Coordinates of C-alpha atoms in Angstrom, one line a residue:
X1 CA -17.3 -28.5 13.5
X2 CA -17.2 -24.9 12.1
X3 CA -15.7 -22.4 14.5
X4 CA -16.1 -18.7 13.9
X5 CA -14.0 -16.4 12.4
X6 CA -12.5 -14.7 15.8
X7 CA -14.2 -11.3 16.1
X8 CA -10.6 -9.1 16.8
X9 CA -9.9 -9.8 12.9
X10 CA -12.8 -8.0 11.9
X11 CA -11.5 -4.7 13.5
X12 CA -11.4 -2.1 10.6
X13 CA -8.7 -0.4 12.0
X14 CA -6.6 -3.7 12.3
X15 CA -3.2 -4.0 10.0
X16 CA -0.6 -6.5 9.2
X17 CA 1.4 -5.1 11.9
X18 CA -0.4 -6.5 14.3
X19 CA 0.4 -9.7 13.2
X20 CA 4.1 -9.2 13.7
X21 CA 5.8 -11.2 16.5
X22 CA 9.1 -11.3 18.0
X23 CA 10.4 -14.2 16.5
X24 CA 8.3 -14.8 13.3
X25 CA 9.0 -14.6 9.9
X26 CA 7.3 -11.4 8.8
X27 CA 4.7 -12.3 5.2
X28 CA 2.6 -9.8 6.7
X29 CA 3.3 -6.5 6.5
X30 CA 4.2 -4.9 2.8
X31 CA 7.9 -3.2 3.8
X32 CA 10.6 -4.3 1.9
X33 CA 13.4 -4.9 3.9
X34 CA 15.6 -1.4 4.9
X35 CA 16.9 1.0 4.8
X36 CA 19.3 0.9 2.3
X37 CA 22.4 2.9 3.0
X38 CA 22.5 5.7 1.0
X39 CA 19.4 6.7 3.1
X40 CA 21.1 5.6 6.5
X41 CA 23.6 7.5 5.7
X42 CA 21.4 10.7 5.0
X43 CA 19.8 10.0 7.9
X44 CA 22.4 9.8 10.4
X45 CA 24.4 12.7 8.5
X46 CA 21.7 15.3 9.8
X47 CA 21.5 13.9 13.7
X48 CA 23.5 16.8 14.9
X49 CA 20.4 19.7 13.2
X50 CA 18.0 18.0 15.1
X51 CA 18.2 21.0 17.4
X52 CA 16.8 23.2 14.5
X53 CA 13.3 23.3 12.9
X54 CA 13.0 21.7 9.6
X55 CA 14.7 24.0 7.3
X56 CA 12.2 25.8 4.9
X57 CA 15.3 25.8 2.2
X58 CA 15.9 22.1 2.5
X59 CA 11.8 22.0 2.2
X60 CA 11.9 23.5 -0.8
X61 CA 14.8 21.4 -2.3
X62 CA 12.9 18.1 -2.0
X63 CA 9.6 19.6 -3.5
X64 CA 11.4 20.1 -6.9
X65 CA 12.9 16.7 -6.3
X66 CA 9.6 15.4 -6.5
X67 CA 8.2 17.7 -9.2
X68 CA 11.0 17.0 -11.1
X69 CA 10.6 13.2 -10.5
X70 CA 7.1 13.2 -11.9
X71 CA 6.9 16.4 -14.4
X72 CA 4.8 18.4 -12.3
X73 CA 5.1 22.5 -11.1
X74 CA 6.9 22.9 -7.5
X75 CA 3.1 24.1 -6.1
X76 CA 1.5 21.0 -7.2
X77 CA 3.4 18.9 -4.5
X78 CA 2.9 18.6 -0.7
X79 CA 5.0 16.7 1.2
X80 CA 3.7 14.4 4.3
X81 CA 4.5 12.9 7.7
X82 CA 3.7 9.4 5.9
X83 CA 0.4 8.8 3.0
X84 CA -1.9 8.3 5.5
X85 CA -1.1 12.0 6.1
X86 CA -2.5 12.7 3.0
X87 CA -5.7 10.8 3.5
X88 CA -6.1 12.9 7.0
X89 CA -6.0 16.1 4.7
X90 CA -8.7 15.1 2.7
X91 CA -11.6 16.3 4.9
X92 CA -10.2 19.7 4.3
X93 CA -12.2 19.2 0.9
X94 CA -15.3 18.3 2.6
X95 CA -16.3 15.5 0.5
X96 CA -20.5 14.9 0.9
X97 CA -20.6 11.6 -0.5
X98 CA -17.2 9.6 -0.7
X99 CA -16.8 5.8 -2.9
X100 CA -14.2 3.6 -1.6
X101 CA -13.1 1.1 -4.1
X102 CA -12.7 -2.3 -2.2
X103 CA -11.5 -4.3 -1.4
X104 CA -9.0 -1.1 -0.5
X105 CA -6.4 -0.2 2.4
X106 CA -8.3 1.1 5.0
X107 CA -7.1 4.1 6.6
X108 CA -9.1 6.3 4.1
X109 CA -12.8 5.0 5.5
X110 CA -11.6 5.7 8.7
X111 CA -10.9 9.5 8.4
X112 CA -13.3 10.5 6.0
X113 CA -16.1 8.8 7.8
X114 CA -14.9 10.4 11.0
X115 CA -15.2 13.9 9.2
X116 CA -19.0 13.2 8.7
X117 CA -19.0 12.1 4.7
X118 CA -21.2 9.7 3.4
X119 CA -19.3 6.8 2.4
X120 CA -19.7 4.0 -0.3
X121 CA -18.5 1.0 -0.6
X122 CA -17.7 0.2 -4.5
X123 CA -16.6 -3.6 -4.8
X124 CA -16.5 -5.5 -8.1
X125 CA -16.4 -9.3 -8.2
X126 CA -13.2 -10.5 -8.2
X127 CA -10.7 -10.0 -9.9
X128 CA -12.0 -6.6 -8.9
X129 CA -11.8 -4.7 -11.8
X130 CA -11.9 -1.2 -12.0
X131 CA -14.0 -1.6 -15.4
X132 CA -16.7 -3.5 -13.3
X133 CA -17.0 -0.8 -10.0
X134 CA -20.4 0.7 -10.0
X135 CA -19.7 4.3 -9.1
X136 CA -22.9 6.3 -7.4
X137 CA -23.0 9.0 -10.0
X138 CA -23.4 11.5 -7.3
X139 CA -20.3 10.3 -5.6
X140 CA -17.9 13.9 -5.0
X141 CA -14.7 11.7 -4.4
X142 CA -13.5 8.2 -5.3
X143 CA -10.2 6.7 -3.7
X144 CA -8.8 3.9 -4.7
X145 CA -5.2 2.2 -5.1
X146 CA -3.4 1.6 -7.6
X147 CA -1.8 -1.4 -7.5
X148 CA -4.4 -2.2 -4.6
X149 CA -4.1 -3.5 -1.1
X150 CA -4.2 -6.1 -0.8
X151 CA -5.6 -8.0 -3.9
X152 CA -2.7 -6.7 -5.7
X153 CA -4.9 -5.5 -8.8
X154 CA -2.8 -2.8 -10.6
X155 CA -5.3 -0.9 -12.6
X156 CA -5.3 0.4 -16.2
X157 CA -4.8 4.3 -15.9
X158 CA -7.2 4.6 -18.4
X159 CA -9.7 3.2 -16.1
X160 CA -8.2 5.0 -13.1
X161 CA -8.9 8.4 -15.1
X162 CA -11.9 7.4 -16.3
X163 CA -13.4 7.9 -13.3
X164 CA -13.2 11.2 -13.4
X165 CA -16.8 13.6 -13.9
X166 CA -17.2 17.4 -13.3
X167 CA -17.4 18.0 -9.4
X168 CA -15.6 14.6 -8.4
X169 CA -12.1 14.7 -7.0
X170 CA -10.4 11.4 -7.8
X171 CA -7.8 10.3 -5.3
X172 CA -5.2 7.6 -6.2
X173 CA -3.2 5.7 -3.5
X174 CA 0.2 4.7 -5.3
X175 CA 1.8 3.9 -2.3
X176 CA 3.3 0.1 -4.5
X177 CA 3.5 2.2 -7.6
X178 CA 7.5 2.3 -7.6
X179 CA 7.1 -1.3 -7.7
X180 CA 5.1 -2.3 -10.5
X181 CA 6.5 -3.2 -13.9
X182 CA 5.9 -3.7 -17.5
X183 CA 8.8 -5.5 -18.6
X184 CA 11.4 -2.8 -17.8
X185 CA 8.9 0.2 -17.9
X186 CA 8.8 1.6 -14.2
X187 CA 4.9 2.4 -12.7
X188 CA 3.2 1.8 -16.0
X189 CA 0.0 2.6 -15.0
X190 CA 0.9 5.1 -12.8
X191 CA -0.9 8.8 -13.2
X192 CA 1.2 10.8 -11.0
X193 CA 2.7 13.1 -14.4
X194 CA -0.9 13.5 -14.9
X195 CA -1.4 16.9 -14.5
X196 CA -5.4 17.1 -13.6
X197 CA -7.0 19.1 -11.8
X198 CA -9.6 17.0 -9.7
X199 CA -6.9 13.8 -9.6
X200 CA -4.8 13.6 -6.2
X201 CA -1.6 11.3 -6.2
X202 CA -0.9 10.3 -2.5
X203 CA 2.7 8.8 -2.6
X204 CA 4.6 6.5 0.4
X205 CA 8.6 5.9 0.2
X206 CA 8.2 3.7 3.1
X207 CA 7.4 0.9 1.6
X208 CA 10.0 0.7 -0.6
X209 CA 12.6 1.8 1.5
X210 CA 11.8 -0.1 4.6
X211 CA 11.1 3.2 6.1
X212 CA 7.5 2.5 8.0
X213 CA 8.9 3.4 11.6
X214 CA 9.2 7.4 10.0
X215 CA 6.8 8.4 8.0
X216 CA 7.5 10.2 5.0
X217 CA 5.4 10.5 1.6
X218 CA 3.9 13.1 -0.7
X219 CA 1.1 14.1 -2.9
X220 CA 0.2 15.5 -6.0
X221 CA -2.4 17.6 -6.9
X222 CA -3.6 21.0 -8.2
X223 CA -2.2 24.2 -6.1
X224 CA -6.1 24.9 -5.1
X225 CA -6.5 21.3 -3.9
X226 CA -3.2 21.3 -1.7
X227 CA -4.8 24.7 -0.5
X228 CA -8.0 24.1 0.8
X229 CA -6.1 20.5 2.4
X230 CA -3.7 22.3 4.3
X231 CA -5.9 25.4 5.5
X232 CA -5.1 25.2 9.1
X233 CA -2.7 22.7 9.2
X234 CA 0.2 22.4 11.5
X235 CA 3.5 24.5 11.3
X236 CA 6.3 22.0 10.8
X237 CA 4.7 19.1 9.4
X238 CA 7.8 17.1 8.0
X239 CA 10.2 16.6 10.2
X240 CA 14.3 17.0 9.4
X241 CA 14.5 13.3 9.2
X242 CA 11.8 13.2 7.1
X243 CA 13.2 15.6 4.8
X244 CA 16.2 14.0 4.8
X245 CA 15.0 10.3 3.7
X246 CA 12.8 12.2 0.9
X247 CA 15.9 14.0 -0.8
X248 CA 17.8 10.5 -0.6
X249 CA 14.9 8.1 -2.0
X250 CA 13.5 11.1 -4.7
X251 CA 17.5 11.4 -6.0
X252 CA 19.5 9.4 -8.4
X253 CA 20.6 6.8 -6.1
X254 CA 16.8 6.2 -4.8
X255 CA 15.5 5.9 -8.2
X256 CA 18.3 3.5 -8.9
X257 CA 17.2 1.0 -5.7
X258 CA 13.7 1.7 -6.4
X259 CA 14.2 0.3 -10.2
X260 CA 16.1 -2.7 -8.6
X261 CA 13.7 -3.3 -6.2
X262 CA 10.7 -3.5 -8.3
X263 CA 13.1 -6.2 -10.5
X264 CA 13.5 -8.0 -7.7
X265 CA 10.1 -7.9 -6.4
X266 CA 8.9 -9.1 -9.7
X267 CA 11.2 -12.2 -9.7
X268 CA 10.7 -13.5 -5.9
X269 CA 6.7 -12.9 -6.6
X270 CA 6.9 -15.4 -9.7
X271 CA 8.7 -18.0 -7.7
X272 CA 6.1 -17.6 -4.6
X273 CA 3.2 -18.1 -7.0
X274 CA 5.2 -20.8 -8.5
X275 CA 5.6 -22.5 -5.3
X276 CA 1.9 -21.8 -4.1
X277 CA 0.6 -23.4 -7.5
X278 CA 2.8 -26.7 -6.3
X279 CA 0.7 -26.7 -3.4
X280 CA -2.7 -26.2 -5.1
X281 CA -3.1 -22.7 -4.6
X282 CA -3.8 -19.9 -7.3
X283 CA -3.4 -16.0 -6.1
X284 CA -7.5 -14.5 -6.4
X285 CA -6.2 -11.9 -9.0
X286 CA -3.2 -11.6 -11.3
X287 CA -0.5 -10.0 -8.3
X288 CA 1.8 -6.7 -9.5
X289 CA 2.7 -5.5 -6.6
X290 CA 4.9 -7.0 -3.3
X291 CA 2.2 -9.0 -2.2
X292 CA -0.4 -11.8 -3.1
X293 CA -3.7 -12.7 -1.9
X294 CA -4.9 -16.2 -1.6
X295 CA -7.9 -18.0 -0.7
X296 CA -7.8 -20.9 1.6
X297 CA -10.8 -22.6 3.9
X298 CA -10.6 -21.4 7.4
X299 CA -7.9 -19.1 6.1
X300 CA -7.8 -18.0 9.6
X301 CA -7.1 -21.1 11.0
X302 CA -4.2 -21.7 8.9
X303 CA -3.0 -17.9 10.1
X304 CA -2.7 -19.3 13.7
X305 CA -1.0 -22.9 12.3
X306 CA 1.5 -20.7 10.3
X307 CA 2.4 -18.4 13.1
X308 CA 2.6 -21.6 15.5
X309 CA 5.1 -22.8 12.5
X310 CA 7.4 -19.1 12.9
X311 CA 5.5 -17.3 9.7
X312 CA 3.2 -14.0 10.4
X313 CA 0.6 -13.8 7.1
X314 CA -2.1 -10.8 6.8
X315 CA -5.7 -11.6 7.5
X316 CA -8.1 -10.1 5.0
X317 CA -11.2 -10.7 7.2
X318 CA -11.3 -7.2 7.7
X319 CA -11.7 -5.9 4.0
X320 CA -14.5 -5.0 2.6
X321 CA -15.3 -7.7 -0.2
X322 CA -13.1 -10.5 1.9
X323 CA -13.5 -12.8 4.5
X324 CA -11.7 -15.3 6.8
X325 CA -10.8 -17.8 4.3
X326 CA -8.6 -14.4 2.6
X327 CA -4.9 -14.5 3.3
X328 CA -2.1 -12.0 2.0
X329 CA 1.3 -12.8 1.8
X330 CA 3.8 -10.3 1.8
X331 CA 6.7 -11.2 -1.2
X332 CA 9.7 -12.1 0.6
X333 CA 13.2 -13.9 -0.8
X334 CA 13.1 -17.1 -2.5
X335 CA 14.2 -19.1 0.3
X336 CA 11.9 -17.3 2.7
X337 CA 9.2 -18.0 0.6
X338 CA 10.3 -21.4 0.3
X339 CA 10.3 -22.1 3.9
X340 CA 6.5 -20.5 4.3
X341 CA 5.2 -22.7 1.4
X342 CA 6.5 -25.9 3.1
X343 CA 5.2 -24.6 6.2
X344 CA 1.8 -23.8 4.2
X345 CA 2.0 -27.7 2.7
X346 CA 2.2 -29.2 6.6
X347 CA -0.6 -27.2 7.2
X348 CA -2.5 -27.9 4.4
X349 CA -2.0 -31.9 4.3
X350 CA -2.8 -32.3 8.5
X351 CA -6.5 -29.9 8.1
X352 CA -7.2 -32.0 4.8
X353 CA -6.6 -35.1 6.7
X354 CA -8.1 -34.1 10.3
X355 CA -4.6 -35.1 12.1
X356 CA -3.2 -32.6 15.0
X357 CA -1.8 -29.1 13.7
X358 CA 0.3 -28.5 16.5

């Protein structure tokens, strides 16, 4: 009997976290594990300013951080209260006719179509190449991601920029960027150092430094971009905190943990997929960043089974370009992965063979 796919995880503005339960092994949200301790440390070092506004000073001091980081001028960064921050600031450009490359996170649909742009949905057959996406030539902004959420597709930057035409603002989420290797070449694809004029970085540390509960990220873009985003924005947008977690993970030391990370990323990812192949399953595209996405009948079904079993996994049912049968699976240790691929292989075996799940 075919049941339908239940109609909450169509919801576009449901995410992994919503999947997290007390108790379950988390494959669902992208975070690596954190914070490290140099940024604890930071963090809990500036407790007793919390009485003071945000200095401008300090402000200052982590926007040549980040220039410095990616070989761009002081006035071409902004820092944020988290990326989707960034995507919020967006309809200061009033963008008339917006393409979303899908399947794509999607926090940027959700803001830009509440600020009254047209929006179009741009989605290749997968693998979903960016070669392949039909741009409307009249489109006045593309965003995608690069790599992408949650396919895991990390993009030539010669495609990325090739998307660019007079009157279009490109906008490139890189929030998995620090990430991504080429052998031992850090973000290879990534186009943060370029310096364009109608190409916006929007940048997340949270992810790598299992820093989702603060908020903290940054863009890049030309000075005249960052000022028509910003025109009437809010006084005291970053917070101390904030501040204080940027200067750590944009220093020495958070390059450092960032390089290891991405190492480590790429080594546990191999062994899932190594383990998934065991079982029969081959990620839909070739994965770069800290997650993979897999196909499975009643993929949904085998969501409930898995939490039932202690594991939380991502349901892509509500991506454009997905469906139900869509599962991503955040990269975890190898023995965590181990345990959700057994778990996955019990599940797998009693649906094939009709017995009980539970």
């Amino acid at each position: 009997m075919t049941v339908d796919v239940p109609a909450h995880l169509y919801d576009r503005g449901r995410h992994g976290d919503a999947d997290v339960q007390a108790g379950l092994v988390d494959f669902a949200v992208n975070v690596r594990p954190g914070p490290p301790e140099f940024v604890a440390r930071a963090l809990h070092g500036r407790i007793a300013d919390l009485a003071a506004y945000p200095s401008a000073v300090e402000t200052q001091d982590v926007v040549r951080r980040a220039a410095d980081l990616h070989r761009r001028r002081p006035d071409e960064v902004l820092l944020l209260g988290g990326a989707a921050e960034g995507f919020e600031l967006l309809a200061g450009l009033a963008p008339r006719h917006v393409a979303l490359i899908q399947p794509s996170f999607t926090e940027p649909e959700r803001v830009l179509a509440a600020s009254g742009a047209r929006i179009s949905h741009v989605t290749p057959s997968a693998p979903w190449l960016l070669a392949d996406a039909a741009v409307p030539d009249d489109a006045d902004m593309v965003v995608l991601g690069n790599p992408t959420n949650p396919t895991s597709v990390l993009h030539p930057a010669a495609d990325v920029l090739a998307l660019r035409r007079p009157g279009r603002i490109v906008v490139v989420d890189e929030a998995f960027a620090d990430l991504t290797l080429a052998g031992d070449r850090l973000e290879p694809e990534s186009v943060a150092r370029v310096p364009a004029d109608d190409v916006i970085v929007v940048r997340s540390i949270t992810k790598t430094y299992g820093l989702a509960g603060l908020r903290a990220g940054y863009l890049l873009a030309a000075p005249e971009l960052i000022a028509a985003m910003t025109a009437g924005r809010r006084h005291w947008a970053v917070g101390t905190l904030t501040l204080a977690a940027l200067g750590a993970c944009l220093g020495p030391d958070g390059q450092e943990y960032a390089r290891g990370q991405a190492h480590a990323v790429a080594a546990e990812r191999l062994h899932l997929v190594e383990r998934l192949a065991a079982i029969g399953l081959t990620p839909e595209a070739d994965p770069r960043a800290p997650y993979v996405l897999v196909r499975v009948p009643d993929g949904w079904r085998w969501k409930d089974e898995l939490a039932a079993r202690g594991f939380s996994v991502r349901s892509c049912a509500n991506f454009h370009g997905l469906t139900g049968d869509h599962l991503r699976l955040a990269v975890r240790p190898r023995e965590v992965c181990d345990a959700l691929v057994d778990a996955m292989q019990d599940v797998k075996n009693r649906l094939e063979t009709g017995a009980p799940t539970r």
